XYZ file of C-alpha atoms in Angstrom:
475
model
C 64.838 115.622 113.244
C 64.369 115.731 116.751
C 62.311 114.641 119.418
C 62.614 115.639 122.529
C 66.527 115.660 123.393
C 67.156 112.533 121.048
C 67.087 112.613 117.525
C 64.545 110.294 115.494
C 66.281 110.584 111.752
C 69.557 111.667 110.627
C 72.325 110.221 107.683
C 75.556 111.461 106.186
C 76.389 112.031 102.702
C 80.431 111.230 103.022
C 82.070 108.430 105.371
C 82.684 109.731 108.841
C 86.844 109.214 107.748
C 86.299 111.969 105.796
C 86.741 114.433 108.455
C 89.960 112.603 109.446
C 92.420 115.043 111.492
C 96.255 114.392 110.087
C 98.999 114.515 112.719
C 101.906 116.951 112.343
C 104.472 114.850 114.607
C 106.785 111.904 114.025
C 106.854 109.881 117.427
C 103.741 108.105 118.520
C 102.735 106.116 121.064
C 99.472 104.136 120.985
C 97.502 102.001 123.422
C 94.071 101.383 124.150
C 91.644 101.608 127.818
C 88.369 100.365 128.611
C 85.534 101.761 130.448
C 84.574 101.906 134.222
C 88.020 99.813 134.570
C 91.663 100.686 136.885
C 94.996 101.559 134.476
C 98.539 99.901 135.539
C 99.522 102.919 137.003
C 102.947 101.205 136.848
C 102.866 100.541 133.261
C 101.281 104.186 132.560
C 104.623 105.783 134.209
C 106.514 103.928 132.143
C 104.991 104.733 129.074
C 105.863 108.492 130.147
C 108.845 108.219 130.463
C 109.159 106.717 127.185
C 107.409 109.595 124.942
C 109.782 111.757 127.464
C 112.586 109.895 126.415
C 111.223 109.918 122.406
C 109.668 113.243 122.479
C 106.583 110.355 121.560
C 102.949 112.029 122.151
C 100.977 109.141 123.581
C 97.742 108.405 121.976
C 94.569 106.034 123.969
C 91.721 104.607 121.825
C 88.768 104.121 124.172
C 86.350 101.115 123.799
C 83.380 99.898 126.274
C 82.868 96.562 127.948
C 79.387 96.125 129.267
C 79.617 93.612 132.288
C 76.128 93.484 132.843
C 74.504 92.106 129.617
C 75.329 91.044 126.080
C 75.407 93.957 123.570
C 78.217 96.477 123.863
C 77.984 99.900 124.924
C 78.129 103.053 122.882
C 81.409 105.189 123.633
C 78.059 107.878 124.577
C 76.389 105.877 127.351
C 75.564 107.067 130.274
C 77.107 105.512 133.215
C 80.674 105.386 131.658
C 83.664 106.032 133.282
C 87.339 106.318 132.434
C 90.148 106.838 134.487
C 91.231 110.583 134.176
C 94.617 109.402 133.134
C 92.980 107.785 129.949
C 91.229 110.810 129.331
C 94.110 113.235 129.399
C 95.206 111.069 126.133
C 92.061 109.865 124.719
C 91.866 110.344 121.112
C 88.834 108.110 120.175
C 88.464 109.277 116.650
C 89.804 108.423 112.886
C 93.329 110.271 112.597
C 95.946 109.683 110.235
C 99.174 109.423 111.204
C 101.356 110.022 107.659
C 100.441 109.299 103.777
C 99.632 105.433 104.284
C 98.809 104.648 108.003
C 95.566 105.534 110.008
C 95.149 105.052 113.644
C 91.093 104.061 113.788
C 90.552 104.981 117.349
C 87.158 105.401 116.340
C 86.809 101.053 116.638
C 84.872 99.794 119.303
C 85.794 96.110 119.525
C 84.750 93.965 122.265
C 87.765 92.835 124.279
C 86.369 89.483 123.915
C 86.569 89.479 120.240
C 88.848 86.089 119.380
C 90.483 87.992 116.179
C 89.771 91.771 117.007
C 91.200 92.469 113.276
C 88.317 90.055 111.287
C 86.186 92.042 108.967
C 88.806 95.243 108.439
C 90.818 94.296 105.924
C 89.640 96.806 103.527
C 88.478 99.486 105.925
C 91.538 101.670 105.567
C 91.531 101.134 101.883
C 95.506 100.934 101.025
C 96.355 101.984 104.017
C 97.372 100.512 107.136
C 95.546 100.476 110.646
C 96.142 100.268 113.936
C 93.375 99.834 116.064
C 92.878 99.837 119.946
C 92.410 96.603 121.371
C 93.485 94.316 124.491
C 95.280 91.679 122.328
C 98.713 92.606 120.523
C 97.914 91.155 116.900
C 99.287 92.202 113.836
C 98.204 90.847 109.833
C 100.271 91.166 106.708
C 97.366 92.183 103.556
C 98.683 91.918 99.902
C 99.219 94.625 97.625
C 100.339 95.069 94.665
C 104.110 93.843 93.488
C 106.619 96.636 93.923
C 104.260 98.540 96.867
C 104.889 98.095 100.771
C 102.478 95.433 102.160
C 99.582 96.779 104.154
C 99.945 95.996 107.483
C 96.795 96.104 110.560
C 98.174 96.058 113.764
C 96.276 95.692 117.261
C 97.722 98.005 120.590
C 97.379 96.042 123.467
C 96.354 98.038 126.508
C 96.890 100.639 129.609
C 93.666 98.936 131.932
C 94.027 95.806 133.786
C 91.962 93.017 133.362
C 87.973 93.128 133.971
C 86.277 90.266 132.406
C 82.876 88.430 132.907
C 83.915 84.991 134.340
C 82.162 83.308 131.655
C 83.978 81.382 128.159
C 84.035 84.469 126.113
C 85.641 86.570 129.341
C 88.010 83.747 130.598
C 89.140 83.190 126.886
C 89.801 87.165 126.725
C 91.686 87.426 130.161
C 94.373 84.854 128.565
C 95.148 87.216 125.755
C 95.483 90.242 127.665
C 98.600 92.230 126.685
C 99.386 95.702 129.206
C 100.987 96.625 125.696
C 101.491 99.259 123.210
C 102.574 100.250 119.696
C 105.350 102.385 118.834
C 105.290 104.520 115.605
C 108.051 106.363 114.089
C 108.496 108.809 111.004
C 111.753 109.360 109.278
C 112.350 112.710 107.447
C 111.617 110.710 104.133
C 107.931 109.859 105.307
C 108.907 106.450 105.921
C 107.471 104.875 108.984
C 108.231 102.057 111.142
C 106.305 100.310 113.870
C 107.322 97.509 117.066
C 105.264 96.704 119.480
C 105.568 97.325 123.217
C 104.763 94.836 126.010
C 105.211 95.325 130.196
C 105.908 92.819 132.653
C 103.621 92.440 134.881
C 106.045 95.325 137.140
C 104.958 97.736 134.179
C 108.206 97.999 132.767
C 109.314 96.957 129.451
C 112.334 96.685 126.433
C 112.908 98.939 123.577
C 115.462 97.969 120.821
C 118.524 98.577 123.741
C 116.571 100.505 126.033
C 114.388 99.236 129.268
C 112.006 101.773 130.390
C 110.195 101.876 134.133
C 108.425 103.644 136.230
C 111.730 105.179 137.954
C 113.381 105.855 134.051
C 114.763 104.777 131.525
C 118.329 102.618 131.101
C 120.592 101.817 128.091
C 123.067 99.753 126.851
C 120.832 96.391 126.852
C 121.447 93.259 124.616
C 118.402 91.743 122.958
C 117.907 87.627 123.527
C 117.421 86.881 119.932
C 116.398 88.118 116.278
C 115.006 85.507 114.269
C 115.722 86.719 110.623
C 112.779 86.575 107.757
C 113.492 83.714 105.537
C 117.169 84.577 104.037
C 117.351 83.422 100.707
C 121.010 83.868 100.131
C 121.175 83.592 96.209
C 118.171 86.732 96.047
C 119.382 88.798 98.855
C 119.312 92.703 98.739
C 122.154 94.885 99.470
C 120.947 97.373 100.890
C 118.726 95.319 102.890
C 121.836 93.258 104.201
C 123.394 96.933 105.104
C 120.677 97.645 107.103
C 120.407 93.871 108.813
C 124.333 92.637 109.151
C 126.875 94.663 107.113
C 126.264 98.215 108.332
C 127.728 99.926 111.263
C 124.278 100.588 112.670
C 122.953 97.205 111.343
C 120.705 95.600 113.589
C 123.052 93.001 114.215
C 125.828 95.303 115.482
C 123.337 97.299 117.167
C 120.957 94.829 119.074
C 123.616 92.036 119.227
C 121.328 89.658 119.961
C 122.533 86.298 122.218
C 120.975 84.125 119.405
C 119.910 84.467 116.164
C 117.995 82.556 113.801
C 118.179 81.945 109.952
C 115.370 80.729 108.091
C 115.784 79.377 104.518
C 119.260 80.739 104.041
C 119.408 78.676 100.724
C 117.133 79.457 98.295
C 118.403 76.653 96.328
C 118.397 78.656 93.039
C 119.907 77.122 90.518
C 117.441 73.687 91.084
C 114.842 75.689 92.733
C 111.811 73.487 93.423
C 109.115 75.920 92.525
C 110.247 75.761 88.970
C 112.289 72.590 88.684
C 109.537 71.070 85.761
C 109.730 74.543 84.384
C 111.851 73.875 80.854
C 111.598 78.113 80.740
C 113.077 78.780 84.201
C 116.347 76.118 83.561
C 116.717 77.930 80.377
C 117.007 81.273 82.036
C 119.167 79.795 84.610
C 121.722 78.334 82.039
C 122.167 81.608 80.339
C 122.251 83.837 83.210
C 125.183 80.657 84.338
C 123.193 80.035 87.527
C 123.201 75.968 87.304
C 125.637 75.053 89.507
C 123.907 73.805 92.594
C 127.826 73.796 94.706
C 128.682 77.326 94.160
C 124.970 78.019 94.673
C 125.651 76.453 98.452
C 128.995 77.875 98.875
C 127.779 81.333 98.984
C 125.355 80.059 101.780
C 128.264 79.376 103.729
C 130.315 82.120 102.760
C 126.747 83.986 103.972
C 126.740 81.985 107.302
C 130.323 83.197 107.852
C 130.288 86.483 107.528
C 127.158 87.039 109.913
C 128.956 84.780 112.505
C 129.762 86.814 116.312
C 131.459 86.513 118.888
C 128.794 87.098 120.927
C 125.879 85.418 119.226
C 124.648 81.829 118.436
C 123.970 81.454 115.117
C 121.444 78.617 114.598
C 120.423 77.561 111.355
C 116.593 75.987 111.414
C 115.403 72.981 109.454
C 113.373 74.921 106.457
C 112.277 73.840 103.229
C 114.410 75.674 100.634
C 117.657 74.678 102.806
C 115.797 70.765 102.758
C 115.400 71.014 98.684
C 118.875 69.917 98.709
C 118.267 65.976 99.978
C 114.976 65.969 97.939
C 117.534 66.760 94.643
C 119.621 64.460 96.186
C 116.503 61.589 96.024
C 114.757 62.600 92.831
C 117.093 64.186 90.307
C 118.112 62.345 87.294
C 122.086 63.905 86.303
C 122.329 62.033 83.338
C 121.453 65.134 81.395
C 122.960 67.587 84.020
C 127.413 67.417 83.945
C 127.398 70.880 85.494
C 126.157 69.235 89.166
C 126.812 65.259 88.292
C 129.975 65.144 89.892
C 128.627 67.179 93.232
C 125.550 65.527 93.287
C 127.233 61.879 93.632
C 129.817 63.159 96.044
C 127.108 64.245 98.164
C 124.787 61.312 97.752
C 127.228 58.981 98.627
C 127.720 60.718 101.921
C 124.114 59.929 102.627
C 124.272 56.710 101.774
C 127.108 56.446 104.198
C 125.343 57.530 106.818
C 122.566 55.248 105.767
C 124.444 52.327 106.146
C 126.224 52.956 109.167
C 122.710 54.248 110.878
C 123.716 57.353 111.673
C 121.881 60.866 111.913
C 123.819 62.815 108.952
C 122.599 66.288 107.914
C 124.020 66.627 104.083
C 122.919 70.418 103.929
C 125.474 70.531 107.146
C 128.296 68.701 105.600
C 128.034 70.960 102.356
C 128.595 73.929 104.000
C 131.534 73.037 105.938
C 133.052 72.018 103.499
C 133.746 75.402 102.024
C 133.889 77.447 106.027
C 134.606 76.739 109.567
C 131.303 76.516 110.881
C 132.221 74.943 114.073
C 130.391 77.719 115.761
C 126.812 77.240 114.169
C 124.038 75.151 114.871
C 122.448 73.262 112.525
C 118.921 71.930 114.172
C 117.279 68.688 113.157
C 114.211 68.386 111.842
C 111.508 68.419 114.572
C 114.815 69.241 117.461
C 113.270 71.245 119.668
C 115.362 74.553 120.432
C 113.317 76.735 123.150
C 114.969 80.842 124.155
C 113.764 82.518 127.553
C 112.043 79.283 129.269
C 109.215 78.862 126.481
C 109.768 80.363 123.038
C 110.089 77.804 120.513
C 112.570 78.866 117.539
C 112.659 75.764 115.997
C 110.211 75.757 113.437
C 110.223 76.868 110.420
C 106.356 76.522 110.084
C 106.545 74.732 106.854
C 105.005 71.462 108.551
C 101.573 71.482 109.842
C 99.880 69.523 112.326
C 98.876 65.848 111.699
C 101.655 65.751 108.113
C 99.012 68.851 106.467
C 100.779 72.228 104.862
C 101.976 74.627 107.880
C 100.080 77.460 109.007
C 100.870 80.065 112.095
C 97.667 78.855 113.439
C 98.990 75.342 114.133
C 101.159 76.313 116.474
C 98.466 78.241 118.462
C 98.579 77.504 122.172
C 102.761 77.569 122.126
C 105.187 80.537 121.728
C 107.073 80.206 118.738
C 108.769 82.276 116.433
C 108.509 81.051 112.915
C 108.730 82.033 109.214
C 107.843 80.578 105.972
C 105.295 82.671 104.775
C 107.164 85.514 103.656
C 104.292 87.702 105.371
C 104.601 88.978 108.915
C 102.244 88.269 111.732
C 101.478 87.989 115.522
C 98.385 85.275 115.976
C 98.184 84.807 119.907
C 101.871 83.966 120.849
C 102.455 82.883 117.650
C 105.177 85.965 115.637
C 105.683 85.062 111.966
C 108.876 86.839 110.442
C 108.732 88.457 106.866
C 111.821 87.278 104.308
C 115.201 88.800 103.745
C 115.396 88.183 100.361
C 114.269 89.723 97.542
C 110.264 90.794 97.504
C 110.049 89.821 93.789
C 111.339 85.837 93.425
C 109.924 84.858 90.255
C 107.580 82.725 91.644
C 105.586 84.673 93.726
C 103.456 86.531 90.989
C 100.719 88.461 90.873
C 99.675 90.622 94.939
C 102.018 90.072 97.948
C 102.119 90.545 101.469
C 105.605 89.840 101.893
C 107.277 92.405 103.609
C 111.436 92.538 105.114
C 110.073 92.104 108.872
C 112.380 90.260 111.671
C 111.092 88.909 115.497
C 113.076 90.568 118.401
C 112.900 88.784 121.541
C 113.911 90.845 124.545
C 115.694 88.817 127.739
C 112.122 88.834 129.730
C 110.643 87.138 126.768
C 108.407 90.001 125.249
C 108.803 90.418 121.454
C 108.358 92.638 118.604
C 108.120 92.640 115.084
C 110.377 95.144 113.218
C 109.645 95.999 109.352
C 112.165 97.403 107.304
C 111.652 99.731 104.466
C 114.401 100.819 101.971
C 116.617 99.028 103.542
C 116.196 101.365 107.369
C 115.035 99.254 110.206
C 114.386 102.368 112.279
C 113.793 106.052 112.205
């Protein structure tokens, strides 16, 4: 019904996604712009040259800012303006990219929206998002056991900063990211996402590549991969192909100047999710996993075998690799000859170093005794161990603030690269790595969000978070 020019009543039957377009190509790249506001022209001719370089189409998601008042403006206003540049791109609308992702360039979240993903959880059913927005975020949902977790990722943007100089505008210009996020389709259907971030000169680092406004050069090393949580007696072959074994591993692809393993024991055969469970030690004696020594010795055999010559590998204080001393303090061997003679062996190396006062790191001192490990690092529990100037790598983010439970969001206000959780995530400058082991652990029953995700950290400190599926870490 109208009146006048403007309409007084009107209502849909369907959802407006129901008139979703579906893409046809397999390279995209996707950013976001705000109104009435100046793009990094440097960081625009960069991203050029990249979908050049990828045969990418580049995709913008518009959203509006109002700097005069308090509500936000309709993507309809009058009075709007957006750089032509953003407009050549701008593809402001529901669209979905393959089977299970959807780019939701129809969002219109305020730039000054603390956590741009609250509230969306379910909006692209079982499928992930990726929505246009001036922070680079990303959230691991659960799904059911044996599917791919559901992933929501934020772009970053292509417009510089243009904030109200008030708390909510001041908070907002902090988290700015000139930013973007990759998307890739193999010729299975698989996809594969890593986010994009410029220097402040517009260019920026993919996998080996650096891209600027001039072009684009190979051949470059990445600072760092900090592996999900390892998990050596569940690991996956095919996932250990596609992360260390394989020609075109990531490791012999990236080789990274550092890299970081997270719970590389699981600690199996005393595992203390399930040490009180008289089912689980049952299933572990007549499957012969009970021998908590041979259990460690393919940690180090594990350690070994990823070792380069051109990386660091440093192992990080974590709580399956830590079960070890708490066996050590609580068990009772009496009724356990398959690990009495280790466990006293080891024990009385502890009290050793208890005696003579000395640090002494037992889960160290078992692995070398089965491998030359002189070329590892074994980090202390709360040794601080920092990569380009300010990225913390020492935690494993199993210890929270103030002795509570860890959480990504304790460490908010830092850059650190952690793990733990099992489920990836980017909270602020906070990147949470997935897990390398096995998605199915026993424990962890029922809906997951675990995924096999890894943290690259580029030399100028920018990261990304790289998601592997079937075992391919790329198209």
């Amino acid at each position: 019904i109208l009146k006048g020019s403007k309409p007084i009543s009107s209502g849909e039957i369907k959802p407006f996604t129901h008139k979703s377009k579906r893409l046809s190509g397999k390279r995209y790249l996707l950013t976001s712009a705000q109104n009435n506001t100046d793009i990094h022209e440097a960081f625009y001719k960069s991203l050029l040259n990249f979908c050049k370089h990828k045969n990418a189409e580049l995709i913008i998601g518009k959203f509006t800012y109002n700097q005069n008042g308090f509500q936000n403006l309709t993507k309809e206003d009058d009075g709007l303006w957006y750089h032509p540049d953003v407009l050549k791109h701008d593809r402001s609308e529901r669209l979905t990219i393959c089977d299970d992702l959807e780019w939701c360039g129809e969002a219109n979240i305020l730039p000054t929206a603390v956590n741009p993903l609250s509230g969306y959880d379910g909006y692209t059913k079982q499928s992930s998002g990726i929505f246009p927005h001036t922070k680079i975020m990303m959230k691991s949902l659960a799904t059911l056991k044996h599917e791919d977790a559901k992933m929501l990722y934020t772009t970053g943007t292509i417009t510089k900063r243009n904030y109200i100089a008030k708390k909510a505008g001041q908070k907002a210009e902090f988290d700015h990211c000139f930013g973007a996020l990759y998307v890739e389709i193999d010729s299975e259907g698989d996809w594969f996402a890593r986010q994009i971030r410029a220097d402040d000169d517009g260019s920026f680092y993919d996998l080996t590549e650096l891209f600027t406004p001039d072009g684009v050069s190979g051949g470059h090393e990445v600072e760092a991969i900090n592996w999900g949580d390892i998990h050596v007696e569940k690991l996956d072959g095919v996932i250990s192909d596609g992360a260390w074994y394989g020609k075109d591993s990531m490791l012999n692809t990236l080789k990274p100047r550092h890299q970081f393993l997270h719970d590389v024991s699981d600690f199996e055969p005393r595992n203390h999710h399930n040490i009180n469970d008289p089912h689980f030690l049952a299933r572990q004696h007549f499957n012969g996993i009970n021998n908590v020594e041979s259990a460690l010795k393919l940690v180090s055999d594990f350690i070994k075998s990823v070792e380069r010559p051109y990386c660091k590998t440093v192992i990080v204080d974590s709580n399956h690799d830590a079960a070890l001393l708490k066996w050590l303090s609580t068990a009772c061997v009496k009724r356990d000859p398959e690990n009495a003679r280790f466990y006293h062996e080891a024990s009385a190396e502890v009290y050793k170093a208890i005696e003579k006062n000395e640090k002494f790191n037992v889960f160290e001192w078992v692995l070398k005794r089965h491998n030359d490990l002189d070329n590892a690092i074994f980090l202390e529990t709360d040794e601080i161990y920092r990569i380009c100037g300010n990225i913390e790598c020492s935690q494993h983010g199993h210890r929270g603030a103030n002795g509570a439970r860890g959480n990504p969001r304790s460490y908010v206000g830092y850059k650190a690269n952690t793990g733990h959780t099992h489920s990836a995530g980017i909270i602020s400058g906070v990147y949470t790595a997935g897990v390398s082991g096995s998605l199915d652990m026993g424990y962890n029953q029922g809906m997951s969000a675990w995924s096999h995700s890894h943290i690259l950290t580029y030399k100028n400190g920018k990261r990304a978070i790289i998601t592997m599926r079937k075992g391919k870490w790329h198209a």
